Short mmCIF file of C-alpha atoms in Angstrom, two decimals:
data_model
loop_
_atom_site.label_atom_id
_atom_site.label_comp_id
_atom_site.label_asym_id
_atom_site.label_seq_id
_atom_site.Cartn_x
_atom_site.Cartn_y
_atom_site.Cartn_z
CA MET A 1 0.07 11.72 -37.31
CA THR A 2 2.84 12.06 -34.70
CA ALA A 3 2.80 13.61 -31.25
CA CYS A 4 5.48 13.21 -28.55
CA GLY A 5 7.06 10.19 -30.22
CA ILE A 6 3.79 8.29 -30.58
CA SER A 7 2.54 7.48 -34.07
CA TRP A 8 -0.75 6.04 -35.18
CA ARG A 9 -2.59 5.34 -38.39
CA ASP A 10 -6.25 5.33 -39.30
CA ASP A 11 -6.39 1.85 -37.76
CA PRO A 12 -7.34 2.44 -34.07
CA ASP A 13 -5.62 -0.81 -33.00
CA PHE A 14 -2.21 0.26 -34.34
CA VAL A 15 0.09 2.39 -32.19
CA LEU A 16 3.84 2.72 -32.78
CA PHE A 17 6.12 4.17 -30.12
CA SER A 18 9.43 5.58 -31.32
CA GLY A 19 12.41 7.50 -30.01
CA ARG A 20 12.41 8.60 -26.39
CA ALA A 21 8.85 7.37 -25.80
CA ALA A 22 9.84 3.82 -26.75
CA THR A 23 12.97 3.96 -24.58
CA ARG A 24 10.99 5.20 -21.59
CA LEU A 25 8.31 2.55 -22.03
CA ARG A 26 10.97 -0.17 -22.26
CA ALA A 27 12.66 1.11 -19.08
CA ILE A 28 9.35 1.26 -17.23
CA GLY A 29 8.45 -2.25 -18.42
CA ILE A 30 11.78 -3.65 -17.25
CA ALA A 31 11.42 -1.94 -13.85
CA VAL A 32 7.90 -3.31 -13.39
CA LEU A 33 8.94 -6.83 -14.37
CA ALA A 34 11.93 -6.69 -12.02
CA ALA A 35 9.74 -5.57 -9.11
CA LEU A 36 7.08 -8.27 -9.55
CA PRO A 37 8.97 -11.15 -7.90
CA ALA A 38 9.84 -8.94 -4.92
CA ALA A 39 6.24 -7.80 -4.57
CA CYS A 40 4.82 -11.31 -4.74
CA GLY A 41 7.41 -13.24 -2.74
CA PRO A 42 7.72 -13.66 1.02
CA ILE A 43 9.12 -10.77 3.04
CA SER A 44 11.36 -10.82 6.10
CA PRO A 45 9.74 -12.03 9.35
CA GLU A 46 10.63 -8.73 11.06
CA LEU A 47 8.96 -6.59 8.38
CA ALA A 48 5.93 -8.88 8.34
CA ALA A 49 5.62 -8.61 12.13
CA ARG A 50 5.68 -4.79 12.01
CA GLN A 51 3.11 -4.61 9.18
CA CYS A 52 0.82 -7.20 10.75
CA GLU A 53 1.02 -5.61 14.22
CA GLU A 54 -0.42 -2.42 12.73
CA ARG A 55 -3.21 -4.39 11.07
CA ALA A 56 -3.96 -6.14 14.37
CA ARG A 57 -4.11 -2.78 16.19
CA VAL A 58 -6.72 -1.58 13.69
CA ALA A 59 -8.63 -4.86 14.23
CA ASP A 60 -8.56 -4.24 18.01
CA GLY A 61 -10.77 -1.17 17.73
CA PRO A 62 -11.20 2.23 16.16
CA THR A 63 -8.17 4.51 16.28
CA GLY A 64 -7.96 8.21 15.73
CA SER A 65 -6.41 11.56 16.43
CA VAL A 66 -7.58 15.08 17.17
CA GLY A 67 -5.64 18.25 16.53
CA VAL A 68 -6.28 21.93 17.21
CA GLY A 69 -4.10 24.76 15.99
CA PHE A 70 -3.91 28.55 16.23
CA ASN A 71 -2.01 30.95 14.00
CA ASP A 72 -0.66 34.45 14.63
CA ARG A 73 -3.78 36.03 13.07
CA GLY A 74 -6.00 34.47 15.74
CA GLU A 75 -7.47 31.86 13.37
CA THR A 76 -8.04 28.35 14.59
CA SER A 77 -8.02 25.06 12.77
CA ALA A 78 -9.14 21.61 13.82
CA LYS A 79 -8.45 18.14 12.51
CA LEU A 80 -10.17 14.87 13.32
CA SER A 81 -9.15 11.47 11.97
CA ILE A 82 -10.84 8.14 12.76
CA THR A 83 -9.85 4.74 11.38
CA ILE A 84 -12.15 1.73 11.64
CA GLY A 85 -10.79 -1.43 10.05
CA SER A 86 -12.83 -4.04 8.24
CA ASP A 87 -11.38 -6.74 10.54
CA TYR A 88 -12.84 -4.86 13.53
CA ILE A 89 -16.23 -4.51 11.83
CA ARG A 90 -16.26 -8.24 11.10
CA GLY A 91 -15.45 -8.95 14.77
CA LEU A 92 -12.16 -10.77 14.11
CA ASP A 93 -9.76 -11.43 16.97
CA PRO A 94 -6.66 -9.20 16.62
CA HIS A 95 -4.35 -12.10 17.59
CA GLU A 96 -5.80 -14.27 14.82
CA VAL A 97 -5.52 -11.37 12.36
CA TYR A 98 -1.84 -10.97 13.32
CA ASP A 99 -1.06 -14.69 13.07
CA SER A 100 -2.77 -15.21 9.71
CA CYS A 101 -1.24 -12.02 8.30
CA VAL A 102 2.33 -13.07 9.21
CA ARG A 103 1.79 -16.60 7.88
CA ARG A 104 0.43 -15.22 4.59
CA LYS A 105 3.36 -12.81 4.16
CA THR A 106 6.22 -15.11 5.23
CA GLY A 107 4.92 -18.65 4.97
CA GLN A 108 5.87 -19.30 8.61
CA ALA A 109 4.69 -18.62 12.16
CA PRO A 110 5.29 -15.19 13.73
CA ILE A 111 8.72 -14.60 15.26
CA ARG A 112 7.18 -12.83 18.26
CA SER A 113 3.83 -12.65 19.95
CA LEU A 114 1.45 -9.75 19.45
CA ASP A 115 1.64 -6.90 21.98
CA LEU A 116 -1.26 -4.48 21.55
CA GLY A 117 -0.06 -2.23 24.37
CA ALA A 118 2.70 -0.65 22.28
#
C-alpha cells in the first residue's frame, strides 16, 4: 500500500519512505542535526544577559498587563495577563537567579550586573 510516498507492508515495524517524502525527511534530519550543537553550546554573554534579566524580573515578582478596548459598534473588550514564575514561588533571589542563569548559558560570570529597574 502506498500513500504520499510512504510504503508499508503487513509487517507493522517496516516503513519505507521514497521519492519526495524521503528527500524531505533527509533534509529535515540534516537541519535538526546541524542545529543541535548550536542549541546545546554556550551563547554570547550579551544574549545570555538579556535572556537571564527577563528570568530574574519574573523571579522578582508577578508581572502582568491589563487592556481595555472599544470598537466603532460600541462593543468593549478586556484583556488581563498575569505571569508568576516558579523562581518567585520558590522564593529565590532574583540576583542569584540571574547569576546562575548566565553561568549555565555561557560558562562564565555575567558581563554586567542585574538592574531590575529597567
